[in-house]
PDB file of C-alpha atoms in Angstrom:
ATOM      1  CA  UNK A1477     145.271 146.351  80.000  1.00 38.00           C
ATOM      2  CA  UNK A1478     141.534 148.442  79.256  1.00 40.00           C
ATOM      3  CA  UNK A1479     138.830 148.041  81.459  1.00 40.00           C
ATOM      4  CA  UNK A1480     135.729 148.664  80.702  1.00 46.00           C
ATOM      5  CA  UNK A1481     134.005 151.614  81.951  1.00 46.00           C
ATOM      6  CA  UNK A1482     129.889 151.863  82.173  1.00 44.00           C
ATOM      7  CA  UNK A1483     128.338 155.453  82.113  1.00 44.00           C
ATOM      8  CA  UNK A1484     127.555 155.880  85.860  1.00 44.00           C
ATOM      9  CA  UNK A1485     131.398 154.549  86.869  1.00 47.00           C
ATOM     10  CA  UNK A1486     129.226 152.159  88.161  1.00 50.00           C
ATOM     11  CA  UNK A1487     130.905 148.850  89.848  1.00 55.00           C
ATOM     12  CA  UNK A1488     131.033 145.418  87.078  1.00 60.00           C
ATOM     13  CA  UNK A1489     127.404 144.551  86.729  1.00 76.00           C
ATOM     14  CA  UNK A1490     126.797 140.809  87.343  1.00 89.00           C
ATOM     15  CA  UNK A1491     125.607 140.692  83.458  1.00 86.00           C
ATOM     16  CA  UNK A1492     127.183 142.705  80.641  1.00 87.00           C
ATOM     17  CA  UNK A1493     124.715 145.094  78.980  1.00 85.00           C
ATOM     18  CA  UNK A1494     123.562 144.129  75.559  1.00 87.00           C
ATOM     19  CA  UNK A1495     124.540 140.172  76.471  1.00 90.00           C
ATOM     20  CA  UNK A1496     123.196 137.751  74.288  1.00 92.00           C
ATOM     21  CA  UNK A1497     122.990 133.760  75.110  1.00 95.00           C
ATOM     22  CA  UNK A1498     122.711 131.732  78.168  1.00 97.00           C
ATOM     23  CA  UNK A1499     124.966 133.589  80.743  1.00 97.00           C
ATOM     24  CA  UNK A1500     128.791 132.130  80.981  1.00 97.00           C
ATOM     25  CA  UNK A1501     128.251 129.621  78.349  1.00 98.00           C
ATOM     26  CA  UNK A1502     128.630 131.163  75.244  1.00 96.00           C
ATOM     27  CA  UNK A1503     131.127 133.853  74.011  1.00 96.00           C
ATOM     28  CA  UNK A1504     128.209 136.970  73.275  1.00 96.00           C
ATOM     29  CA  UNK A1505     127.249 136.629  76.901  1.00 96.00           C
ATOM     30  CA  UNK A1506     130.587 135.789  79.190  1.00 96.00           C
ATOM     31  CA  UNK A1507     131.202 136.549  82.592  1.00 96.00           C
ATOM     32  CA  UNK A1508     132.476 139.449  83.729  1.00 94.00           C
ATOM     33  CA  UNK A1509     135.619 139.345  86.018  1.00 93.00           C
ATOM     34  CA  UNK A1510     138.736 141.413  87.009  1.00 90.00           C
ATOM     35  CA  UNK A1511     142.011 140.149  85.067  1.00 91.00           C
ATOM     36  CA  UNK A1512     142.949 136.634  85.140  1.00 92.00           C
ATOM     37  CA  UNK A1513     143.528 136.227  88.929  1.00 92.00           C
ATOM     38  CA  UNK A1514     139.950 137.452  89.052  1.00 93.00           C
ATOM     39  CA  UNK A1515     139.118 134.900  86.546  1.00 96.00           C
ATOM     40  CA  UNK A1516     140.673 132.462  88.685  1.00 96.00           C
ATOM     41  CA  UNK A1517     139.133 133.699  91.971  1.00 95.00           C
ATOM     42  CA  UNK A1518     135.908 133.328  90.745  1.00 97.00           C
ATOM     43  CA  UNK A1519     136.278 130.015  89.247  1.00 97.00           C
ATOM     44  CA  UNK A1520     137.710 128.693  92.598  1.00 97.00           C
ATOM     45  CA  UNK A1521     134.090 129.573  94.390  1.00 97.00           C
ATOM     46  CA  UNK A1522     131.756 127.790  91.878  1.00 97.00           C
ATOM     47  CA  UNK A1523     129.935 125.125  93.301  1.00 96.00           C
ATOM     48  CA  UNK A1524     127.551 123.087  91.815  1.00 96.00           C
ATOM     49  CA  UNK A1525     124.056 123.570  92.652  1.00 95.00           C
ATOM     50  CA  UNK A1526     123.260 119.806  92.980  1.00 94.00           C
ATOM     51  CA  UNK A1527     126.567 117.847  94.477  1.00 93.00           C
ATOM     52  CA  UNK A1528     127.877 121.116  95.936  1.00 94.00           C
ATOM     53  CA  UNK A1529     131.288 119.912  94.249  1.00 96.00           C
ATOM     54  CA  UNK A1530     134.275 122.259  93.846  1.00 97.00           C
ATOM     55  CA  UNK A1531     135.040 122.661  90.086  1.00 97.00           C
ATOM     56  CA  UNK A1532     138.548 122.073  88.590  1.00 97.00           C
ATOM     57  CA  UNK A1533     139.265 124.358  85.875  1.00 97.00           C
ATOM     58  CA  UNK A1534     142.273 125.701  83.040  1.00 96.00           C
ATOM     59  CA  UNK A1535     141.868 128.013  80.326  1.00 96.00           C
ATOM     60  CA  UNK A1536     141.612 126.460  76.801  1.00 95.00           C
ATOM     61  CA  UNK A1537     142.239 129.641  74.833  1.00 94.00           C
ATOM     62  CA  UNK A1538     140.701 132.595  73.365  1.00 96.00           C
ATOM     63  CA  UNK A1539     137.617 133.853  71.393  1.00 96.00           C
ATOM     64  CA  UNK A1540     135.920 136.893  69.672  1.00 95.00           C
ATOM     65  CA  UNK A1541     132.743 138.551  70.609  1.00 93.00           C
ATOM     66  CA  UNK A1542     129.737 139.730  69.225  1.00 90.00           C
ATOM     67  CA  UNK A1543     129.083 142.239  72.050  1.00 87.00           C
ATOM     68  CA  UNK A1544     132.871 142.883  73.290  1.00 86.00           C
ATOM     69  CA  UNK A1545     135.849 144.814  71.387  1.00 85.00           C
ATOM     70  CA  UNK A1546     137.838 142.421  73.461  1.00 88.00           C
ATOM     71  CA  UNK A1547     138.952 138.177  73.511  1.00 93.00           C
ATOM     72  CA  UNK A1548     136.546 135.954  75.760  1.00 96.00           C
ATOM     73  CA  UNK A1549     138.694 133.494  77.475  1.00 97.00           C
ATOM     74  CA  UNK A1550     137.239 129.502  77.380  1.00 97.00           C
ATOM     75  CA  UNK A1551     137.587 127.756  80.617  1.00 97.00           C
ATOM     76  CA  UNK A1552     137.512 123.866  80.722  1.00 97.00           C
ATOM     77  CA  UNK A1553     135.606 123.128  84.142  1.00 97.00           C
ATOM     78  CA  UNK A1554     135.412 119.708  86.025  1.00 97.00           C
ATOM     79  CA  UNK A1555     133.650 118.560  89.201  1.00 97.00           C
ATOM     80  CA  UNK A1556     136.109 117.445  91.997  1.00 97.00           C
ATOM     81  CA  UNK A1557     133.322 114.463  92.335  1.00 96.00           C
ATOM     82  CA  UNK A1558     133.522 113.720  88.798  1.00 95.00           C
ATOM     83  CA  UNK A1559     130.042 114.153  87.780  1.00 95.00           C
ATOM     84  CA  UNK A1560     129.887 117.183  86.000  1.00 96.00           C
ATOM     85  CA  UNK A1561     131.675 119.098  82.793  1.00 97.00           C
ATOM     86  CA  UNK A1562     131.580 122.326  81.806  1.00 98.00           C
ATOM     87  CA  UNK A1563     133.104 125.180  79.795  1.00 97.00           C
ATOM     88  CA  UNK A1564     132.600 128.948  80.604  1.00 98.00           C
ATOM     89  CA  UNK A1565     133.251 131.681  78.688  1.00 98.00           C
ATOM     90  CA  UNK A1566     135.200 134.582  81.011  1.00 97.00           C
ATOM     91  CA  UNK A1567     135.661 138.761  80.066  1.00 95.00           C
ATOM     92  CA  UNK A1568     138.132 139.671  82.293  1.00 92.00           C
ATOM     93  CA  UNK A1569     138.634 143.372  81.241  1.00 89.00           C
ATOM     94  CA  UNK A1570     136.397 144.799  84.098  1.00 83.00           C
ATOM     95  CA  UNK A1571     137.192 146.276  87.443  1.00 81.00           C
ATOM     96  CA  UNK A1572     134.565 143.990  89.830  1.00 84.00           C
ATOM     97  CA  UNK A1573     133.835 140.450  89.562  1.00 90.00           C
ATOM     98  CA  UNK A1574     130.188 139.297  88.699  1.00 93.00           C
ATOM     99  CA  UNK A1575     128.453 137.704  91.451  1.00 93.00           C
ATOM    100  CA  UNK A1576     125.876 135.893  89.713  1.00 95.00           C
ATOM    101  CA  UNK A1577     126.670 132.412  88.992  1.00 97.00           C
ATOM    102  CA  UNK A1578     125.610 130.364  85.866  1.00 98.00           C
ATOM    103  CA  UNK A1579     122.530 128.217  85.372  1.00 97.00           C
ATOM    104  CA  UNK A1580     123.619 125.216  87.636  1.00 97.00           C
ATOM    105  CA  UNK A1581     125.902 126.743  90.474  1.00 98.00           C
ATOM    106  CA  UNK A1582     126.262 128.991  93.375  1.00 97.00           C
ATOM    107  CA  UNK A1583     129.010 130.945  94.383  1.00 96.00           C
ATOM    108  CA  UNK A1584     130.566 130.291  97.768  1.00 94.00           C
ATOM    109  CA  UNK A1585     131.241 133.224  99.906  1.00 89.00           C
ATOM    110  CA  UNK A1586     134.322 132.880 101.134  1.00 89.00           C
ATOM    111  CA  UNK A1587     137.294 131.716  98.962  1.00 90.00           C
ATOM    112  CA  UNK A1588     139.316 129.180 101.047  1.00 88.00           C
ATOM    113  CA  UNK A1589     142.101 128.324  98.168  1.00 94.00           C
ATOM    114  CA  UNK A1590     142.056 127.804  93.953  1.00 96.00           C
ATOM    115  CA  UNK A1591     141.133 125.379  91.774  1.00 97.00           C
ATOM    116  CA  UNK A1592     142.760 125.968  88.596  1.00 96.00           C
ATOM    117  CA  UNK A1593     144.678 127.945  86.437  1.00 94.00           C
ATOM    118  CA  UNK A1594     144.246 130.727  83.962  1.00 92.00           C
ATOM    119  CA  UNK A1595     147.825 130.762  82.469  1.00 85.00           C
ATOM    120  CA  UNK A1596     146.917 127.945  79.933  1.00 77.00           C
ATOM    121  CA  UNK A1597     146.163 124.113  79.333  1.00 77.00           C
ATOM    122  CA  UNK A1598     147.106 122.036  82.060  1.00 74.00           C
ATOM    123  CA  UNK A1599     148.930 119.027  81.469  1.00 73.00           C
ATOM    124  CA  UNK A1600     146.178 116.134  80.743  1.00 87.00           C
ATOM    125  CA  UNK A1601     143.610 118.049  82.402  1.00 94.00           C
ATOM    126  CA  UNK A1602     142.504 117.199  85.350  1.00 95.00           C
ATOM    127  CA  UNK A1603     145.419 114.723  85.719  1.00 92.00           C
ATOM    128  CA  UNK A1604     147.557 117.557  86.950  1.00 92.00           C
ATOM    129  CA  UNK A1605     145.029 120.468  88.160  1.00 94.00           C
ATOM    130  CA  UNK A1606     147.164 120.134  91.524  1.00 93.00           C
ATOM    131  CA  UNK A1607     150.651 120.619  90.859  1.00 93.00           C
ATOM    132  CA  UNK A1608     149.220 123.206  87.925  1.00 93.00           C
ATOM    133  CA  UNK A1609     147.427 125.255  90.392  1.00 94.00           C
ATOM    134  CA  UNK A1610     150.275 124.739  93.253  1.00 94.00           C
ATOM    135  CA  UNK A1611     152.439 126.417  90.604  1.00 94.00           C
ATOM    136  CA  UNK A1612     150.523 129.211  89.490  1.00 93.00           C
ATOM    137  CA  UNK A1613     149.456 129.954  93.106  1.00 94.00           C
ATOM    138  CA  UNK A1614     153.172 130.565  94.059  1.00 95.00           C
ATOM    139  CA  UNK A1615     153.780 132.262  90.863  1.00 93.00           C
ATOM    140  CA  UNK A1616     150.882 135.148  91.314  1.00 91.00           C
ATOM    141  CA  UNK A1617     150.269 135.065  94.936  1.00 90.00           C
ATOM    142  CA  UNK A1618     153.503 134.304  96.197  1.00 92.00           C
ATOM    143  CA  UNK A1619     151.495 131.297  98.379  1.00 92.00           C
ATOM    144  CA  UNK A1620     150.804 127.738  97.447  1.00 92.00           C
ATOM    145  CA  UNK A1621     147.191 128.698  98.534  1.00 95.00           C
ATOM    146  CA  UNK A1622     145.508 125.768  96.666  1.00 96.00           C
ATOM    147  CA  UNK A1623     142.456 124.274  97.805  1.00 95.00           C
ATOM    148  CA  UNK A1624     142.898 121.143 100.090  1.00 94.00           C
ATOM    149  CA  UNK A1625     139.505 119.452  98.147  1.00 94.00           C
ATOM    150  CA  UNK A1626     141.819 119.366  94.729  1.00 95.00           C
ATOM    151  CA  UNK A1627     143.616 116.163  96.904  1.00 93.00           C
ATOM    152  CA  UNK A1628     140.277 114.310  97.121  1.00 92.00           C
ATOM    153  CA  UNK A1629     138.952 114.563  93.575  1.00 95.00           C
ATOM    154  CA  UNK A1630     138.150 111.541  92.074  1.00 94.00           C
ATOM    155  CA  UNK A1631     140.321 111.700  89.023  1.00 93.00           C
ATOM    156  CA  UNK A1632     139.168 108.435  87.189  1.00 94.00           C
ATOM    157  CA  UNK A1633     135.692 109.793  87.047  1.00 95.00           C
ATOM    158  CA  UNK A1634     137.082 113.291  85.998  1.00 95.00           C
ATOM    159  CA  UNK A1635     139.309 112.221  84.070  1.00 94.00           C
ATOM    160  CA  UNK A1636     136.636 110.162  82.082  1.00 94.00           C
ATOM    161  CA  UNK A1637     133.979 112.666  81.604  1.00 93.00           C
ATOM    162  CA  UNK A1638     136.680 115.134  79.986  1.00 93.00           C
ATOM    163  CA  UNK A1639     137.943 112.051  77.812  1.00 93.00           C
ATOM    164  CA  UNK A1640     133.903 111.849  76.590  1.00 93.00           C
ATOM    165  CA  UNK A1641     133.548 115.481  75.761  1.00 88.00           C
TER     166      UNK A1641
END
């Protein structure tokens, strides 16, 4: 895997130089995290600015860049309160993680468990965000370190805002 290297050998900037678009929501402006675990780690401390709800997230696929020489990864995003939808664009080909968070959000310091998943679609997302991110926490981490708020997201309401995007 390349990383991407700035001129100083500086650390990820929290913005990619030359970015175009509303940060993390479109493919010319992503955001910039380490591999897909980073991708995941990151993902796992959104909150959202208003509810302060966890997000449930998988990864959707792949895009090209205008500003990249590298895929974008889409990430499908739900609120474990079922009151907000998203999708964020991710580069993970960087050696830090960004940590500014998209219009809408704030990152939580600490990470107490994940969210989602990064290998691919999960089964009838959110239906199965759980048992997805159970099994790719064992698989990368060698833990089921999952967060505990996954058990108390209210799936019908999640479940219905993906249905209406």
């Amino acid at each position: 895997m390349m990383f991407a290297e700035f001129d100083d050998g500086a650390q990820t900037p929290d913005e990619l130089p030359g970015a175009v678009g509303e940060f993390g929501r479109c493919a010319d402006n992503p955001i910039p995290v380490n591999g897909p675990t980073g991708q995941v780690t990151y993902l796992s401390r959104l909150l959202t600015a208003d509810t302060e709800s966890r997000m449930a997230f998988h990864r959707l696929g792949s895009t090209t860049s205008h500003v990249l020489d590298a895929m974008v990864d889409i990430f499908e995003l739900v609120s474990v309160d079922g009151t907000r939808y998203d999708r964020l664009y991710l580069d993970m080909y960087h050696l830090g993680q960004s940590q500014k968070a998209p219009e809408g959000y704030r990152l939580i310091g600490e990470l107490t468990g994940i969210t989602g998943t990064s290998i691919g679609s999960s089964r009838d997302f959110p239906l199965h965000i759980g048992q997805d991110a159970f099994e790719y926490a064992c698989s990368i981490f060698g833990a089921p370190v999952v967060s505990s708020t996954l058990k108390d997201m209210d799936l019908e309401k999640a479940r219905g805002l993906v249905k209406a995007m």
